[in-house]
mmCIF file of C-alpha atoms in Angstrom:
data_model
loop_
_atom_site.group_PDB
_atom_site.id
_atom_site.type_symbol
_atom_site.label_atom_id
_atom_site.label_comp_id
_atom_site.label_asym_id
_atom_site.label_seq_id
_atom_site.Cartn_x
_atom_site.Cartn_y
_atom_site.Cartn_z
ATOM 1 C CA VAL A 1 -2.853 -25.251 12.460
ATOM 2 C CA ALA A 2 -2.575 -21.639 11.412
ATOM 3 C CA THR A 3 -3.902 -20.640 7.997
ATOM 4 C CA GLU A 4 -1.625 -18.780 5.593
ATOM 5 C CA ASP A 5 -3.664 -15.642 6.368
ATOM 6 C CA GLU A 6 -2.896 -16.041 10.087
ATOM 7 C CA LEU A 7 0.790 -16.752 9.400
ATOM 8 C CA ILE A 8 1.073 -13.592 7.291
ATOM 9 C CA ARG A 9 -0.620 -11.456 9.962
ATOM 10 C CA ALA A 10 1.679 -12.903 12.643
ATOM 11 C CA THR A 11 4.744 -12.115 10.501
ATOM 12 C CA ILE A 12 3.659 -8.500 9.976
ATOM 13 C CA GLU A 13 2.955 -8.070 13.697
ATOM 14 C CA ARG A 14 6.403 -9.453 14.548
ATOM 15 C CA TYR A 15 7.925 -7.311 11.814
ATOM 16 C CA GLN A 16 6.606 -4.214 13.567
ATOM 17 C CA SER A 17 7.445 -5.379 17.108
ATOM 18 C CA THR A 18 10.985 -6.604 16.340
ATOM 19 C CA PHE A 19 11.730 -3.396 14.440
ATOM 20 C CA SER A 20 10.567 -1.193 17.317
ATOM 21 C CA ALA A 21 12.481 -3.356 19.819
ATOM 22 C CA GLY A 22 15.724 -3.211 17.842
ATOM 23 C CA ASP A 23 15.612 -7.035 17.616
ATOM 24 C CA ARG A 24 17.847 -7.538 14.552
ATOM 25 C CA GLU A 25 17.883 -11.356 14.568
ATOM 26 C CA GLY A 26 14.150 -11.636 15.240
ATOM 27 C CA TRP A 27 13.476 -9.256 12.360
ATOM 28 C CA LEU A 28 15.856 -11.050 9.963
ATOM 29 C CA ALA A 29 14.267 -14.430 10.735
ATOM 30 C CA LEU A 30 11.003 -13.189 9.223
ATOM 31 C CA PHE A 31 12.528 -13.163 5.726
ATOM 32 C CA ALA A 32 12.905 -16.195 3.448
ATOM 33 C CA GLU A 33 16.574 -16.963 2.681
ATOM 34 C CA ASP A 34 16.374 -15.497 -0.831
ATOM 35 C CA ALA A 35 13.979 -12.645 -0.005
ATOM 36 C CA ALA A 36 14.128 -9.262 -1.753
ATOM 37 C CA LEU A 37 13.735 -5.942 0.078
ATOM 38 C CA GLU A 38 13.114 -2.819 -2.027
ATOM 39 C CA ASP A 39 13.233 0.244 0.269
ATOM 40 C CA PRO A 40 12.316 2.727 -1.053
ATOM 41 C CA VAL A 41 10.508 1.418 -4.153
ATOM 42 C CA GLY A 42 12.693 2.249 -7.154
ATOM 43 C CA SER A 43 15.998 1.571 -5.400
ATOM 44 C CA PRO A 44 18.005 -1.595 -6.177
ATOM 45 C CA PRO A 45 16.498 -4.442 -4.101
ATOM 46 C CA ARG A 46 18.550 -5.987 -1.298
ATOM 47 C CA GLN A 47 18.659 -9.690 -2.140
ATOM 48 C CA GLY A 48 19.053 -12.438 0.456
ATOM 49 C CA ARG A 49 19.395 -12.299 4.239
ATOM 50 C CA ASP A 50 23.011 -11.044 4.295
ATOM 51 C CA ASP A 51 22.123 -8.089 2.118
ATOM 52 C CA ILE A 52 18.972 -7.422 4.147
ATOM 53 C CA ALA A 53 21.034 -7.558 7.366
ATOM 54 C CA ALA A 54 23.311 -4.911 5.825
ATOM 55 C CA PHE A 55 20.212 -2.758 5.215
ATOM 56 C CA TRP A 56 19.247 -3.069 8.894
ATOM 57 C CA ASP A 57 22.773 -2.071 9.929
ATOM 58 C CA ASP A 58 22.798 0.933 7.553
ATOM 59 C CA VAL A 59 19.502 2.205 8.907
ATOM 60 C CA HIS A 60 20.380 1.679 12.559
ATOM 61 C CA ARG A 61 23.939 3.054 12.358
ATOM 62 C CA ARG A 62 22.511 6.489 11.643
ATOM 63 C CA ALA A 63 19.771 6.466 14.304
ATOM 64 C CA ASP A 64 19.617 6.301 18.098
ATOM 65 C CA ALA A 65 16.183 4.662 18.037
ATOM 66 C CA ILE A 66 13.585 3.707 15.453
ATOM 67 C CA THR A 67 10.008 2.829 16.298
ATOM 68 C CA VAL A 68 7.025 2.011 14.104
ATOM 69 C CA ARG A 69 3.278 2.477 14.611
ATOM 70 C CA MET A 70 0.620 0.819 12.455
ATOM 71 C CA VAL A 71 -1.798 3.288 10.819
ATOM 72 C CA GLN A 72 -3.954 1.083 8.581
ATOM 73 C CA GLY A 73 -4.142 -2.602 7.791
ATOM 74 C CA PRO A 74 -2.686 -5.032 7.170
ATOM 75 C CA ALA A 75 -5.030 -5.998 4.331
ATOM 76 C CA VAL A 76 -4.174 -9.594 3.442
ATOM 77 C CA CYS A 77 -5.111 -10.825 -0.049
ATOM 78 C CA GLY A 78 -3.933 -14.370 -0.790
ATOM 79 C CA ASP A 79 -0.162 -14.465 -0.359
ATOM 80 C CA GLU A 80 0.163 -10.667 -0.502
ATOM 81 C CA ALA A 81 -0.507 -7.923 2.018
ATOM 82 C CA ALA A 82 -0.326 -4.139 2.314
ATOM 83 C CA TRP A 83 -0.192 -1.949 5.391
ATOM 84 C CA ALA A 84 0.349 1.722 6.207
ATOM 85 C CA PHE A 85 2.527 2.776 9.134
ATOM 86 C CA GLU A 86 4.621 5.584 10.536
ATOM 87 C CA THR A 87 8.202 5.240 11.640
ATOM 88 C CA VAL A 88 9.872 7.667 14.036
ATOM 89 C CA VAL A 89 13.646 7.960 13.694
ATOM 90 C CA GLN A 90 15.474 9.605 16.607
ATOM 91 C CA THR A 91 18.956 10.955 15.894
ATOM 92 C CA GLY A 92 20.760 13.048 18.502
ATOM 93 C CA GLY A 93 17.804 14.810 20.131
ATOM 94 C CA GLN A 94 15.895 15.217 16.860
ATOM 95 C CA SER A 95 12.994 13.101 15.669
ATOM 96 C CA VAL A 96 11.738 12.611 12.139
ATOM 97 C CA MET A 97 8.519 10.805 11.225
ATOM 98 C CA ILE A 98 8.227 8.983 7.908
ATOM 99 C CA SER A 99 4.904 7.697 6.516
ATOM 100 C CA ILE A 100 5.419 4.374 4.736
ATOM 101 C CA ILE A 101 3.195 1.878 2.937
ATOM 102 C CA ASP A 102 4.646 -1.635 2.771
ATOM 103 C CA LEU A 103 3.618 -4.209 0.195
ATOM 104 C CA GLY A 104 4.688 -7.777 0.949
ATOM 105 C CA SER A 105 4.443 -11.200 -0.624
ATOM 106 C CA PHE A 106 4.877 -14.289 1.523
ATOM 107 C CA ASP A 107 5.681 -17.984 1.225
ATOM 108 C CA ALA A 108 3.482 -20.817 2.541
ATOM 109 C CA ASP A 109 5.204 -20.576 5.953
ATOM 110 C CA GLY A 110 4.369 -16.876 6.213
ATOM 111 C CA ARG A 111 7.953 -15.770 5.628
ATOM 112 C CA ILE A 112 8.578 -12.631 3.561
ATOM 113 C CA ARG A 113 9.529 -13.368 -0.040
ATOM 114 C CA ARG A 114 9.460 -9.772 -1.229
ATOM 115 C CA LEU A 115 8.899 -6.483 0.534
ATOM 116 C CA ARG A 116 8.477 -3.121 -1.184
ATOM 117 C CA ALA A 117 8.396 0.087 0.890
ATOM 118 C CA PHE A 118 6.606 3.101 -0.610
ATOM 119 C CA TRP A 119 7.688 6.437 0.872
ATOM 120 C CA ASP A 120 8.762 9.794 -0.517
ATOM 121 C CA ALA A 121 9.773 13.284 0.625
ATOM 122 C CA SER A 122 6.120 14.355 1.015
ATOM 123 C CA GLY A 123 5.733 11.851 3.859
ATOM 124 C CA ILE A 124 8.702 13.038 5.952
ATOM 125 C CA ARG A 125 8.272 15.612 8.732
ATOM 126 C CA ARG A 126 9.626 16.612 12.139
ATOM 127 C CA ALA A 127 8.067 14.650 14.964
ATOM 128 C CA VAL B 1 5.210 21.611 -17.552
ATOM 129 C CA ALA B 2 4.168 19.176 -14.862
ATOM 130 C CA THR B 3 6.597 16.431 -13.819
ATOM 131 C CA GLU B 4 5.464 12.811 -13.860
ATOM 132 C CA ASP B 5 5.377 12.994 -10.050
ATOM 133 C CA GLU B 6 2.947 15.940 -10.224
ATOM 134 C CA LEU B 7 0.828 14.228 -12.892
ATOM 135 C CA ILE B 8 0.546 11.103 -10.752
ATOM 136 C CA ARG B 9 -0.458 13.126 -7.669
ATOM 137 C CA ALA B 10 -3.061 15.023 -9.694
ATOM 138 C CA THR B 11 -4.506 11.749 -11.008
ATOM 139 C CA ILE B 12 -4.808 10.286 -7.507
ATOM 140 C CA GLU B 13 -6.441 13.475 -6.221
ATOM 141 C CA ARG B 14 -8.951 13.396 -9.084
ATOM 142 C CA TYR B 15 -9.463 9.678 -8.539
ATOM 143 C CA GLN B 16 -10.622 10.405 -4.987
ATOM 144 C CA SER B 17 -12.694 13.485 -5.873
ATOM 145 C CA THR B 18 -14.472 11.975 -8.900
ATOM 146 C CA PHE B 19 -15.242 8.822 -6.937
ATOM 147 C CA SER B 20 -16.776 10.756 -4.042
ATOM 148 C CA ALA B 21 -18.727 12.972 -6.489
ATOM 149 C CA GLY B 22 -20.150 10.016 -8.423
ATOM 150 C CA ASP B 23 -18.456 11.391 -11.571
ATOM 151 C CA ARG B 24 -18.285 8.190 -13.648
ATOM 152 C CA GLU B 25 -16.839 9.723 -16.819
ATOM 153 C CA GLY B 26 -14.304 11.840 -14.945
ATOM 154 C CA TRP B 27 -13.168 8.765 -13.054
ATOM 155 C CA LEU B 28 -12.947 6.571 -16.163
ATOM 156 C CA ALA B 29 -10.875 9.197 -18.006
ATOM 157 C CA LEU B 30 -8.099 8.694 -15.449
ATOM 158 C CA PHE B 31 -7.375 5.193 -16.778
ATOM 159 C CA ALA B 32 -5.256 4.376 -19.847
ATOM 160 C CA GLU B 33 -7.294 2.610 -22.552
ATOM 161 C CA ASP B 34 -5.823 -0.807 -21.767
ATOM 162 C CA ALA B 35 -5.578 -0.344 -17.992
ATOM 163 C CA ALA B 36 -6.065 -3.196 -15.536
ATOM 164 C CA LEU B 37 -8.034 -2.860 -12.291
ATOM 165 C CA GLU B 38 -7.650 -5.628 -9.684
ATOM 166 C CA ASP B 39 -10.149 -4.995 -6.875
ATOM 167 C CA PRO B 40 -9.722 -6.747 -4.510
ATOM 168 C CA VAL B 41 -6.205 -8.083 -5.085
ATOM 169 C CA GLY B 42 -6.556 -11.770 -6.026
ATOM 170 C CA SER B 43 -9.713 -11.315 -8.112
ATOM 171 C CA PRO B 44 -9.555 -11.461 -11.933
ATOM 172 C CA PRO B 45 -8.438 -8.017 -13.168
ATOM 173 C CA ARG B 46 -10.882 -5.852 -15.137
ATOM 174 C CA GLN B 47 -9.088 -5.109 -18.373
ATOM 175 C CA GLY B 48 -9.702 -1.990 -20.476
ATOM 176 C CA ARG B 49 -12.049 0.959 -19.960
ATOM 177 C CA ASP B 50 -15.282 -0.896 -20.849
ATOM 178 C CA ASP B 51 -14.592 -3.557 -18.259
ATOM 179 C CA ILE B 52 -13.575 -0.913 -15.707
ATOM 180 C CA ALA B 53 -16.801 1.002 -16.442
ATOM 181 C CA ALA B 54 -18.714 -2.225 -15.696
ATOM 182 C CA PHE B 55 -16.902 -2.390 -12.343
ATOM 183 C CA TRP B 56 -18.032 1.169 -11.535
ATOM 184 C CA ASP B 57 -21.616 0.260 -12.434
ATOM 185 C CA ASP B 58 -21.519 -2.922 -10.322
ATOM 186 C CA VAL B 59 -20.265 -1.041 -7.290
ATOM 187 C CA HIS B 60 -22.692 1.852 -7.643
ATOM 188 C CA ARG B 61 -25.769 -0.247 -8.449
ATOM 189 C CA ARG B 62 -25.640 -1.659 -4.929
ATOM 190 C CA ALA B 63 -25.016 1.620 -3.075
ATOM 191 C CA ASP B 64 -26.867 4.902 -2.560
ATOM 192 C CA ALA B 65 -23.643 6.831 -2.085
ATOM 193 C CA ILE B 66 -19.930 6.083 -1.867
ATOM 194 C CA THR B 67 -17.353 8.520 -0.545
ATOM 195 C CA VAL B 68 -13.630 8.180 0.043
ATOM 196 C CA ARG B 69 -11.263 9.863 2.498
ATOM 197 C CA MET B 70 -7.466 9.758 2.245
ATOM 198 C CA VAL B 71 -5.739 8.350 5.334
ATOM 199 C CA GLN B 72 -2.074 8.198 4.327
ATOM 200 C CA GLY B 73 -0.064 9.108 1.243
ATOM 201 C CA PRO B 74 0.111 9.017 -1.647
ATOM 202 C CA ALA B 75 3.760 7.950 -1.619
ATOM 203 C CA VAL B 76 4.980 8.332 -5.198
ATOM 204 C CA CYS B 77 8.049 6.286 -6.237
ATOM 205 C CA GLY B 78 8.939 6.662 -9.918
ATOM 206 C CA ASP B 79 5.909 5.573 -11.960
ATOM 207 C CA GLU B 80 4.276 3.808 -9.006
ATOM 208 C CA ALA B 81 2.357 5.053 -5.999
ATOM 209 C CA ALA B 82 0.606 3.711 -2.901
ATOM 210 C CA TRP B 83 -1.995 5.344 -0.691
ATOM 211 C CA ALA B 84 -4.262 4.319 2.191
ATOM 212 C CA PHE B 85 -7.876 5.489 2.320
ATOM 213 C CA GLU B 86 -11.289 4.709 3.749
ATOM 214 C CA THR B 87 -14.440 4.385 1.712
ATOM 215 C CA VAL B 88 -17.913 4.746 3.189
ATOM 216 C CA VAL B 89 -20.666 2.882 1.362
ATOM 217 C CA GLN B 90 -24.230 3.942 2.182
ATOM 218 C CA THR B 91 -26.971 1.469 1.326
ATOM 219 C CA GLY B 92 -30.536 2.130 2.486
ATOM 220 C CA GLY B 93 -29.888 3.896 5.814
ATOM 221 C CA GLN B 94 -26.849 1.735 6.661
ATOM 222 C CA SER B 95 -23.221 2.719 6.270
ATOM 223 C CA VAL B 96 -20.207 0.476 6.012
ATOM 224 C CA MET B 97 -16.606 1.674 6.100
ATOM 225 C CA ILE B 98 -13.903 -0.226 4.243
ATOM 226 C CA SER B 99 -10.166 0.416 4.742
ATOM 227 C CA ILE B 100 -8.291 0.082 1.441
ATOM 228 C CA ILE B 101 -4.697 0.447 0.292
ATOM 229 C CA ASP B 102 -4.339 1.165 -3.420
ATOM 230 C CA LEU B 103 -1.190 0.462 -5.405
ATOM 231 C CA GLY B 104 -1.020 2.118 -8.824
ATOM 232 C CA SER B 105 1.348 2.267 -11.773
ATOM 233 C CA PHE B 106 1.069 5.134 -14.241
ATOM 234 C CA ASP B 107 2.059 6.039 -17.783
ATOM 235 C CA ALA B 108 4.078 9.129 -18.756
ATOM 236 C CA ASP B 109 0.848 11.188 -18.961
ATOM 237 C CA GLY B 110 -0.084 10.252 -15.406
ATOM 238 C CA ARG B 111 -2.876 7.918 -16.497
ATOM 239 C CA ILE B 112 -3.446 4.715 -14.542
ATOM 240 C CA ARG B 113 -1.920 1.648 -16.197
ATOM 241 C CA ARG B 114 -2.621 -0.736 -13.368
ATOM 242 C CA LEU B 115 -4.447 -0.374 -10.075
ATOM 243 C CA ARG B 116 -4.502 -2.994 -7.307
ATOM 244 C CA ALA B 117 -6.809 -2.550 -4.295
ATOM 245 C CA PHE B 118 -5.821 -4.312 -1.060
ATOM 246 C CA TRP B 119 -8.725 -4.835 1.336
ATOM 247 C CA ASP B 120 -10.083 -7.759 3.345
ATOM 248 C CA ALA B 121 -12.801 -8.615 5.868
ATOM 249 C CA SER B 122 -10.698 -7.297 8.776
ATOM 250 C CA GLY B 123 -10.964 -3.793 7.337
ATOM 251 C CA ILE B 124 -14.768 -3.660 7.053
ATOM 252 C CA ARG B 125 -16.927 -2.219 9.834
ATOM 253 C CA ARG B 126 -20.158 -0.333 10.475
ATOM 254 C CA ALA B 127 -19.723 3.419 10.089
#
């Protein structure tokens, strides 16, 4: 039986791999039904899987490909975790890299209850 | 006049530089009087400057030198920020490196209201 720590790490790993693979349903399944996604921090949270699916569609409509690469972590503390990563967004021949730090809280099954993405203009550059 | 964004960035920069320099008073001055420091996340927060000073003393009593190096960020979102860094703790000839992600919230003067440090055993290694 996996510990909560192991479940959380597995969720974060799948979060990164499904995102890079463009696996919308696999990515959505990682969220609890009533999860909240705040991306970037300070924007109105997307609430529930339908709203989070709409976020995925918004992001992917504008890009040809999006991949992510872990930079540091995850550091798992109880039912919370933080990790630093870079995402590369390719749009018509151009690539932009965005440095992001995600902060997540998880339920007992390792599903995401709340995810907050910290990024700002200082972390965006041509790739 | 500095914006809150600039004040927060200046605080984080001084947080790193005072810590690496062993500048206890300079470091403490970055916290609001009633600030909370939760290090690691999940432990009982240190509340107020006296308690935070005791944390500094605890950490430094056990080490000959502690330095920090920024890895990613800070990403500043409103009155919150997140950044990933590594700290090297030297104790009697041995060095240990710990990967940490800090999450801070700040008051209008850029002083730290709350700081949460995410780190776990997976991010500790010989340096």
